[in-house]
Short mmCIF file of C-alpha atoms in Angstrom, two decimals:
data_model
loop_
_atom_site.label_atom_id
_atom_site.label_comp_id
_atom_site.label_asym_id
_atom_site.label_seq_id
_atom_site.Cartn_x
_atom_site.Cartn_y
_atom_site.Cartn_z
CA UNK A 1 0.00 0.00 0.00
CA UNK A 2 0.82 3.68 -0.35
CA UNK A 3 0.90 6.49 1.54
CA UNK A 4 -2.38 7.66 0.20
CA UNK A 5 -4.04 4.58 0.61
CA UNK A 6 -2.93 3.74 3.98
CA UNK A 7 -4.17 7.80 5.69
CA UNK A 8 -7.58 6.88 3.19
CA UNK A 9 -7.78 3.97 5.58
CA UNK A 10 -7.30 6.07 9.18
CA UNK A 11 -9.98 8.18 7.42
CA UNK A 12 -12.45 5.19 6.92
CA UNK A 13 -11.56 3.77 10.45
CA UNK A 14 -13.27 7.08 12.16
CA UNK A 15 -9.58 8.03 13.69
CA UNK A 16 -10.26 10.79 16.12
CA UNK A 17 -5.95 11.32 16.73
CA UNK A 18 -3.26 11.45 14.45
CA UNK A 19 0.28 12.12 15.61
CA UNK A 20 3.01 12.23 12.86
CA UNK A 21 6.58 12.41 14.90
CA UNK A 22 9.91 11.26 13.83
CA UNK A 23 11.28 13.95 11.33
CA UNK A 24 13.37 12.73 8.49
CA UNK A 25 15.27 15.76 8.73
CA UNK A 26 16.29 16.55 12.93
CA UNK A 27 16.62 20.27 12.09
CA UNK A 28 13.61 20.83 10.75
CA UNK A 29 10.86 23.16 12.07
CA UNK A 30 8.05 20.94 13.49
CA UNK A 31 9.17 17.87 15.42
CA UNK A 32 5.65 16.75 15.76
CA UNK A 33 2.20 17.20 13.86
CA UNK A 34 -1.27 16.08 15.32
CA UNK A 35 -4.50 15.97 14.09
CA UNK A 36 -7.43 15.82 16.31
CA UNK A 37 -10.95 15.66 15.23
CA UNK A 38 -13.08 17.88 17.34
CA UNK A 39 -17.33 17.64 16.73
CA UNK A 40 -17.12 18.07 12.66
CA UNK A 41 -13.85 19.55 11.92
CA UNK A 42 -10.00 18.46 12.85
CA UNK A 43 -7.61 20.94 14.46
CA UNK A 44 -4.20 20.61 13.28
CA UNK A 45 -0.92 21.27 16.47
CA UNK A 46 2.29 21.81 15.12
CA UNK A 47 4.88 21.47 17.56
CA UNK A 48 8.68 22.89 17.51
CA UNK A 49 10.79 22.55 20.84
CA UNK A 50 9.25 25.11 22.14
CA UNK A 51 5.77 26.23 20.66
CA UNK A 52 2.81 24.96 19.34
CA UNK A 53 1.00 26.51 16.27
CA UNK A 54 -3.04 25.80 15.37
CA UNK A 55 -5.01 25.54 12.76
CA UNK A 56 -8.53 24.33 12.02
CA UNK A 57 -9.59 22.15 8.81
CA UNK A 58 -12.39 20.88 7.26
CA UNK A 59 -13.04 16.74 7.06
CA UNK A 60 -12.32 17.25 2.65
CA UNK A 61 -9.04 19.20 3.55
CA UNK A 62 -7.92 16.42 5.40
CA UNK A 63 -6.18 14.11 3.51
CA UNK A 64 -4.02 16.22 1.49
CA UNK A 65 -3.05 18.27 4.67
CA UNK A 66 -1.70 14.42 5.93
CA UNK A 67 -0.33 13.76 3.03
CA UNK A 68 1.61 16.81 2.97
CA UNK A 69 2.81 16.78 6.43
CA UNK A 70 3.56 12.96 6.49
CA UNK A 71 6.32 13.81 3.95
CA UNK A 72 8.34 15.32 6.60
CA UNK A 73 8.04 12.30 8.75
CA UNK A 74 8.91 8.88 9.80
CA UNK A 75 5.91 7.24 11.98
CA UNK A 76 2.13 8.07 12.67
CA UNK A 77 0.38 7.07 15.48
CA UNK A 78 -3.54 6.88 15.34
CA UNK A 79 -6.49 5.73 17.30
CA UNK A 80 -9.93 5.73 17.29
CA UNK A 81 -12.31 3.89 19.74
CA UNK A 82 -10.83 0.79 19.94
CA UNK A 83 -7.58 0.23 17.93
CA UNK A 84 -4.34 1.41 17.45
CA UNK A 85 -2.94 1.92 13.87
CA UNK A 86 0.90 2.39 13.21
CA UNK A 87 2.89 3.15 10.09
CA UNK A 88 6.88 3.39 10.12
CA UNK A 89 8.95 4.45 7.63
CA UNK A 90 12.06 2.91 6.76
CA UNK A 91 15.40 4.17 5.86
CA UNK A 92 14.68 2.90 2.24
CA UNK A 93 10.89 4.80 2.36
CA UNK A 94 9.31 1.71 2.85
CA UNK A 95 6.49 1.25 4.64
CA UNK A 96 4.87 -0.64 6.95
CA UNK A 97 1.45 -0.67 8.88
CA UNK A 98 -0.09 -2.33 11.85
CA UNK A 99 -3.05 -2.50 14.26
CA UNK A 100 -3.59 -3.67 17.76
CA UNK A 101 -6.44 -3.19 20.19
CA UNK A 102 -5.77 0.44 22.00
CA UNK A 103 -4.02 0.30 24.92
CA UNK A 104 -3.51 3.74 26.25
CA UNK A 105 -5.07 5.67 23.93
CA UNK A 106 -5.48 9.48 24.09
CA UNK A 107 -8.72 11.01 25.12
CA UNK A 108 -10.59 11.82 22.58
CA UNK A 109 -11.40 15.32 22.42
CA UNK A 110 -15.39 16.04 23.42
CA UNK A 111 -17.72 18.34 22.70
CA UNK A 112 -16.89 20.43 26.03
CA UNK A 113 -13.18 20.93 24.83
CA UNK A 114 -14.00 22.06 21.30
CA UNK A 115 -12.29 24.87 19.49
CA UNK A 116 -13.97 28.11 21.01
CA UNK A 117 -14.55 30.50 18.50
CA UNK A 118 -13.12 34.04 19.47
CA UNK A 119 -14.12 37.88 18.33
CA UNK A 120 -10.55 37.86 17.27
CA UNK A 121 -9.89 34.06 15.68
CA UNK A 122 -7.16 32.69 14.46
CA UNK A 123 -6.50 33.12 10.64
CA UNK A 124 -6.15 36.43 9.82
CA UNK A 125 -3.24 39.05 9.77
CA UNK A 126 -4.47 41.41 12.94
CA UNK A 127 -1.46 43.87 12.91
CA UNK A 128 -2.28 44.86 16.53
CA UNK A 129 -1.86 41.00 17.39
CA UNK A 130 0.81 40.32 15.48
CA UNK A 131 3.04 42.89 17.17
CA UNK A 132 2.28 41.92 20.41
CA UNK A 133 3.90 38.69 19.15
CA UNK A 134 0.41 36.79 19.90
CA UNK A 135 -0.21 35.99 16.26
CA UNK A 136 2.53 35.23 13.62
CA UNK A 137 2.67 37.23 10.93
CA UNK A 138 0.65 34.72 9.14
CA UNK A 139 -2.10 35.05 11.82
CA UNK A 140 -1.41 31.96 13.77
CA UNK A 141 -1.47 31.68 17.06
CA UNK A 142 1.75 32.10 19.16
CA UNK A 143 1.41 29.29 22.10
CA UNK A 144 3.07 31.29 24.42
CA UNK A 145 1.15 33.85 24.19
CA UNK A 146 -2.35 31.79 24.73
CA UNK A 147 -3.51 33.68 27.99
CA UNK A 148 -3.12 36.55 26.81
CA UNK A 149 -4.79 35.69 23.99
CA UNK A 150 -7.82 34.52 25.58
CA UNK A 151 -8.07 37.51 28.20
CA UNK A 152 -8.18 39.93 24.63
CA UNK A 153 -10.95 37.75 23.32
CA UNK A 154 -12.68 37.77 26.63
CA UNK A 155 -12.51 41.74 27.33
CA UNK A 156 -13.76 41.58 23.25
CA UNK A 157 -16.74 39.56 24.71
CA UNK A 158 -17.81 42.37 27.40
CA UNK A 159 -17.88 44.97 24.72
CA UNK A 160 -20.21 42.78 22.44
CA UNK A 161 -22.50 42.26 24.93
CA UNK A 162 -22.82 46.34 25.19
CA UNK A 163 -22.92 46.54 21.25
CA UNK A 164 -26.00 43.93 21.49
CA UNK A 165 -27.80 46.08 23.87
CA UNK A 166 -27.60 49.47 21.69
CA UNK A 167 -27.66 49.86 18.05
CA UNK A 168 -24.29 51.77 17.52
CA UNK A 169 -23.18 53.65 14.39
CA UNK A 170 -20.44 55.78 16.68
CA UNK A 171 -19.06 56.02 19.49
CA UNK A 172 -16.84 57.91 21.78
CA UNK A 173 -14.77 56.26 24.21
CA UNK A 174 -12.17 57.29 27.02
CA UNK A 175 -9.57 54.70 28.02
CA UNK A 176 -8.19 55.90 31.39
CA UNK A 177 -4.69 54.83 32.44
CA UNK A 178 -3.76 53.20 28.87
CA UNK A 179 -0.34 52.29 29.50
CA UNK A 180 1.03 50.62 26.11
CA UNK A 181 -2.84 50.38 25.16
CA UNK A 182 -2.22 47.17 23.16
CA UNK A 183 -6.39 46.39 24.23
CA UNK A 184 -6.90 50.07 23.28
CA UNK A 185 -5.71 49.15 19.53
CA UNK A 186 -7.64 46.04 19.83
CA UNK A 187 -10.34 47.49 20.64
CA UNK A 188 -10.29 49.75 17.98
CA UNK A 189 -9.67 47.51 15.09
CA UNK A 190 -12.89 45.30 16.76
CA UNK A 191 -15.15 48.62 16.58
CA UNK A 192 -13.91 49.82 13.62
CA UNK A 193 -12.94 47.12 11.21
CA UNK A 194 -14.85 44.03 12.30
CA UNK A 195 -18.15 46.12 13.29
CA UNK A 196 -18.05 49.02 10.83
CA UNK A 197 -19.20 51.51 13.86
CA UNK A 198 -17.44 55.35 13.78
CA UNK A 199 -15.10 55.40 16.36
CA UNK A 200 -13.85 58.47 18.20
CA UNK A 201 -11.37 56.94 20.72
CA UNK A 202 -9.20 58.92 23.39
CA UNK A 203 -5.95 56.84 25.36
CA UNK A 204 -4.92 59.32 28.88
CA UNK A 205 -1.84 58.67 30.43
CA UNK A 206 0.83 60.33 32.89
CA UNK A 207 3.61 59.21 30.87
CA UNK A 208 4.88 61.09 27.94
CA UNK A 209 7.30 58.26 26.58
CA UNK A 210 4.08 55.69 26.70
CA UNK A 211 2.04 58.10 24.83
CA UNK A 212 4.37 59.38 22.42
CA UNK A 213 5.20 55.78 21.41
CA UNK A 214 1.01 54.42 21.37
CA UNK A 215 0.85 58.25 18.59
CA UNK A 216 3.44 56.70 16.47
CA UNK A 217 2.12 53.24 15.92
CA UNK A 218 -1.25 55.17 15.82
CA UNK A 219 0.24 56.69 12.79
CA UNK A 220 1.69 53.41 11.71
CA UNK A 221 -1.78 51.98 11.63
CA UNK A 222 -3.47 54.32 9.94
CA UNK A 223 -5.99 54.39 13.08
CA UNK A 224 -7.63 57.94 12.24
CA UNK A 225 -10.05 57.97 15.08
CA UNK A 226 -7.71 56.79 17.91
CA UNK A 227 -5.84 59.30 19.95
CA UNK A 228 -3.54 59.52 23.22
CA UNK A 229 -2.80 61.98 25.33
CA UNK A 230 -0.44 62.66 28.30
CA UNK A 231 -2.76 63.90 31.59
CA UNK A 232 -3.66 63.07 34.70
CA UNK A 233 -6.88 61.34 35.17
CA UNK A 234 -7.68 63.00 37.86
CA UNK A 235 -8.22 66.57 36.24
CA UNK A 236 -9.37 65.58 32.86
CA UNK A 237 -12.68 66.83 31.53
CA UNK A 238 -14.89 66.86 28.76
CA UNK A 239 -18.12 68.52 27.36
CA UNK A 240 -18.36 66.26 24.89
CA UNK A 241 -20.99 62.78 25.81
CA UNK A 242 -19.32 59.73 26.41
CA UNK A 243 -20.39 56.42 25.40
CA UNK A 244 -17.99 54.04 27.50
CA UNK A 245 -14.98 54.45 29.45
CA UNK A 246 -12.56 51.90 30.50
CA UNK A 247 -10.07 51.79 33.31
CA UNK A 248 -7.55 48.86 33.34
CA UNK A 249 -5.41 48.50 35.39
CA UNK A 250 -5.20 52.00 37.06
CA UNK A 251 -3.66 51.91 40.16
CA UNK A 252 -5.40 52.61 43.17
CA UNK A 253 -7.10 55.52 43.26
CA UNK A 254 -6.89 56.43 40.06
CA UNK A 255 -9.70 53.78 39.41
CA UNK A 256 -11.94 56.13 41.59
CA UNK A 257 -11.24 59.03 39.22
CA UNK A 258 -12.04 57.27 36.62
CA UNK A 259 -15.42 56.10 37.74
CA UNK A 260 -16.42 59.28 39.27
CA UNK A 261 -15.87 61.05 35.94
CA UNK A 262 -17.84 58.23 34.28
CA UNK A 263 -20.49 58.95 36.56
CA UNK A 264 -20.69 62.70 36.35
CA UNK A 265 -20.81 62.72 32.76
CA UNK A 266 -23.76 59.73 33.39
CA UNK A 267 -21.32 57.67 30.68
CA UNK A 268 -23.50 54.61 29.12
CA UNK A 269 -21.32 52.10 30.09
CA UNK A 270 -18.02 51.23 31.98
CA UNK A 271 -15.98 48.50 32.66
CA UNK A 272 -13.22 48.70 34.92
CA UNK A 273 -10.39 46.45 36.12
CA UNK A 274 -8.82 47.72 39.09
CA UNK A 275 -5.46 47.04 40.22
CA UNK A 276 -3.52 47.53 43.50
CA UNK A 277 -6.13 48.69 45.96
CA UNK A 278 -3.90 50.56 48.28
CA UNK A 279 -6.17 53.12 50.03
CA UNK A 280 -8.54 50.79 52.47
CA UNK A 281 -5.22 48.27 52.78
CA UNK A 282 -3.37 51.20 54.61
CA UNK A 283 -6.74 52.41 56.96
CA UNK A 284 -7.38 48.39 57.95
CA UNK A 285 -6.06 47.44 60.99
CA UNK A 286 -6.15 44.71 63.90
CA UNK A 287 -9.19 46.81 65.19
CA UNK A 288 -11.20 46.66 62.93
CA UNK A 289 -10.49 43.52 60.78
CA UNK A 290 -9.70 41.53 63.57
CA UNK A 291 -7.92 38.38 63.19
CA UNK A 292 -7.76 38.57 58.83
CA UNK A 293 -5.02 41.42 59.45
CA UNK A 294 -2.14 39.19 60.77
CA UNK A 295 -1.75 38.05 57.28
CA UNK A 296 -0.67 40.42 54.76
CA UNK A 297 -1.52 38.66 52.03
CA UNK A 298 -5.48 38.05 53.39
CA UNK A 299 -5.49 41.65 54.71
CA UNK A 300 -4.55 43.18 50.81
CA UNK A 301 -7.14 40.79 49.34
CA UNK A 302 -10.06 41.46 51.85
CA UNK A 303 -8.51 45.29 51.20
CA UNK A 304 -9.47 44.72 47.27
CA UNK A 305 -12.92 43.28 47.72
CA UNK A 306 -13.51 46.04 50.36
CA UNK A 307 -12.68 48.57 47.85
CA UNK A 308 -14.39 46.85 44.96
CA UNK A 309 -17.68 46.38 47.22
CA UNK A 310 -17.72 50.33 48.00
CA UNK A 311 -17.72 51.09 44.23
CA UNK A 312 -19.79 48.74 43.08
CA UNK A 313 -22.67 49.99 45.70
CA UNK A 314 -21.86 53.66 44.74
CA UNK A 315 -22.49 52.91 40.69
CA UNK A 316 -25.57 51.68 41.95
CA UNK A 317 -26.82 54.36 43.94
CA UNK A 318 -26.10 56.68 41.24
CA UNK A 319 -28.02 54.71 38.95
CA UNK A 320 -25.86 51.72 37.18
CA UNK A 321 -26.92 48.66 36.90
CA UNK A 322 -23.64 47.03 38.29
CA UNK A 323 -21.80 43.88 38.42
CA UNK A 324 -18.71 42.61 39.82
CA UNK A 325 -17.34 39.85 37.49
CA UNK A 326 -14.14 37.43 36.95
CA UNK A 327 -12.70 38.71 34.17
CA UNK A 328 -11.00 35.85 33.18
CA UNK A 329 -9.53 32.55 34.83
CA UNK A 330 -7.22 33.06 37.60
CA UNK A 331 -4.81 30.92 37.26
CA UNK A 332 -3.99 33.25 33.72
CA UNK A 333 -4.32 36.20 35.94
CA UNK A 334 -4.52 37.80 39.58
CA UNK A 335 -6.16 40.55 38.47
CA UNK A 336 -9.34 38.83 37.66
CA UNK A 337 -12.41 41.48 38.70
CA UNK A 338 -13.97 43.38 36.45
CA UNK A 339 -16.79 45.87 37.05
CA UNK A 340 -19.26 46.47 34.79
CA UNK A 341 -21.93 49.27 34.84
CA UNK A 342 -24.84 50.57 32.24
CA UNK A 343 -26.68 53.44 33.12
CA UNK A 344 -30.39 52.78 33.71
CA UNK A 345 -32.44 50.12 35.09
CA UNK A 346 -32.04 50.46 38.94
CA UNK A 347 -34.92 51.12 41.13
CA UNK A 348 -35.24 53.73 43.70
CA UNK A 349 -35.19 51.19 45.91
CA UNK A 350 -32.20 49.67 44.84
CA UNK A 351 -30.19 53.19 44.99
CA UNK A 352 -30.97 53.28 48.28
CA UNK A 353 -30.21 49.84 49.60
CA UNK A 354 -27.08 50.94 47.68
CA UNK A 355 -26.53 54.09 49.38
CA UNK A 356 -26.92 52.26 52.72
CA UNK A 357 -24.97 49.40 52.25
CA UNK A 358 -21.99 51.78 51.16
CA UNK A 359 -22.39 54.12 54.75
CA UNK A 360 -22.55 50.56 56.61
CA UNK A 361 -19.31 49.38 55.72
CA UNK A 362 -17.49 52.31 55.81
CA UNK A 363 -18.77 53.19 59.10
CA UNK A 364 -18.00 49.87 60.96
CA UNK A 365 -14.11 49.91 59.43
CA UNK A 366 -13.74 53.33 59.87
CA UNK A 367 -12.72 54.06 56.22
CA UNK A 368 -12.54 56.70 53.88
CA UNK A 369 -12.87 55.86 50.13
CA UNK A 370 -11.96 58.08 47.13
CA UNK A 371 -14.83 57.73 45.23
CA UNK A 372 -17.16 57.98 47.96
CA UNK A 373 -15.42 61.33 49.22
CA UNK A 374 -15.48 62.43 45.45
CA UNK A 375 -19.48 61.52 44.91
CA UNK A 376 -20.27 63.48 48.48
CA UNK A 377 -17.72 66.56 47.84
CA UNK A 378 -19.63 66.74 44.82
CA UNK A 379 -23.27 66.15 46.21
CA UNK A 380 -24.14 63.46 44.12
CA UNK A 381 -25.71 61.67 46.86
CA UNK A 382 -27.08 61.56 50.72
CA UNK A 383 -25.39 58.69 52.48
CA UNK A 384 -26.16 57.74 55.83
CA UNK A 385 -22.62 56.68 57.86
CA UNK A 386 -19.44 57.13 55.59
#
């Protein structure tokens, strides 16, 4: 038998895994190639020393994609639910096949563990992606880079779900505390290029290096609605109506600037991860929190849902339907909370319980809060306690 005749046979025999290993040539690129059929399609892992690289095929694509591959290799391993099939290649190019009951064999891949299909899937060229050195520069995948990956894809979902609830043709968005802003570009090229919505799209920062550097590959992308500017979130203002405003990742209380801006100019929608909660973790101590603040590591945690709690409350007594959400798993990330308000839909009743939630916990800790001192300085509420 050939080649052809033998992988026609793996087809025929329902194979759910197919590992080709064994390189003719040691320095090659890809020590190892495996297919794994996945519900009605086959994902393809190609594996060098140090990195794995995905693809996804149809069932017709198949066997010319093995065919192709196997001429780089000496052996392929396959199963499906009972047997194992083997073909070697010898040093002369024979070869030879062979089956045995499975012993051992892979899990097959279920329905649970099938390819998840992202905003922002493999495939194509996303220059954002690519020079984060997630994709390649043929849009694949970087393995590496997988978490980070996924935690794009998953801020990407939060977005849609606001883009399902209003009918968008533009929008103008604030991303406080942008940093390098790769999710700012992403975010961006989503809007803009995948969902054909006018984007007017402002990146603040403190520092003038960060921001001169996100202007020039602004420039580079030819991203004509995206801007960045050095300034202090603090005492930034606008006239103009915002649609959303982010926050990620700014520290302490910058988050509370950030939010209390998004609530004075009653912004549609926020979503904010905060990041190193520093204000309540200094005003905690044995007194108050008891036994939880011999541990430093339990006293900054129970600091960060504190914190998180207060603003949460205060978006809802001001009128945002609020929730305080993992942002992705934690194991790809500490910094896993995510809040997430839309203006409209809370009940008087539900301000209030707010409102008095908020002056209960700040008045049995004994704690001042930025955002609460910000919202009362201002007289954007009546809080009992606080």
């Amino acid at each position: 038998m050939d080649i052809t005749e033998i992988l026609k046979k793996l087809m025929e025999a329902s194979c759910y895994r197919i590992v080709m290993s064994q390189p003719l040539d040691k320095q090659q690129h890809f020590q190892k190639v495996v297919f794994s059929r996945v519900n009605d399609r086959f994902q393809i892992e190609r594996f060098t020393e140090t990195q794995a690289f995905h693809e996804w095929i149809d069932p017709s694509a198949l066997l010319p994609a093995m065919q192709d591959v196997f001429s780089q290799f000496r052996q392929i391993n396959a199963w499906n639910q009972g047997e194992e099939f083997q073909i070697k290649r010898s040093k002369k190019n024979k070869l030879f096949f062979s089956r045995s009951s499975a012993q051992g064999a892979p899990k097959q891949r279920e329905s649970v563990n099938r390819q998840k299909r992202y905003l922002l899937d493999e495939g194509k060229v996303i220059s954002p992606l690519v020079d984060l050195g997630i994709f390649s520069s043929e849009g694949k995948l970087i393995a590496s880079k997988a978490s980070k990956y996924r935690q794009i894809n998953r801020f990407l979902e939060f977005v849609e779900d606001i883009l399902k609830t209003e009918n968008y043709r533009s929008m103008r968005i604030i991303d406080f505390g942008c940093g390098k802003s790769y999710l700012t570009f992403i975010l961006y090229y989503y809007l803009v290029e995948v969902k054909n919505i006018q984007v007017d799209m402002l990146g603040l920062d403190l520092k003038a290096s960060v921001i001169a550097t996100c202007n020039a590959i602004r420039d580079k992308y030819n991203y004509r609605g995206l801007r960045f500017e050095v300034g202090d979130i603090a005492g930034y203002s606008t006239s103009e109506p915002v649609d959303l405003v982010i926050s990620l990742h700014a520290c302490d209380t910058a988050t509370d600037y950030a939010l209390f801006h998004a609530i004075q100019w009653k912004t549609s929608h926020i979503l904010a991860i905060p990041c190193c909660q520093k204000e309540i973790n200094q005003q905690l101590s044995a007194d108050t929190l008891g036994v939880l603040s011999g541990f430093g590591l339990v006293k900054e945690r129970t600091a960060s849902l504190l914190t998180d709690s207060i603003r949460a409350n205060l978006l809802i007594a001001l009128g945002y339907k609020t929730q305080v959400m993992e942002f992705i798993e934690i194991e790809d990330t500490p910094k896993n909370i995510l809040i997430r308000a839309s203006y409209g839909g809370v009940t008087s009743e539900q301000r209030h319980h707010a409102a008095d939630q908020v002056g209960s916990l700040l008045s049995t800790y004994h704690l001042q809060q930025t955002l609460n001192t910000l919202c009362q300085s201002h007289h954007l509420l009546a809080m009992s306690g606080g």
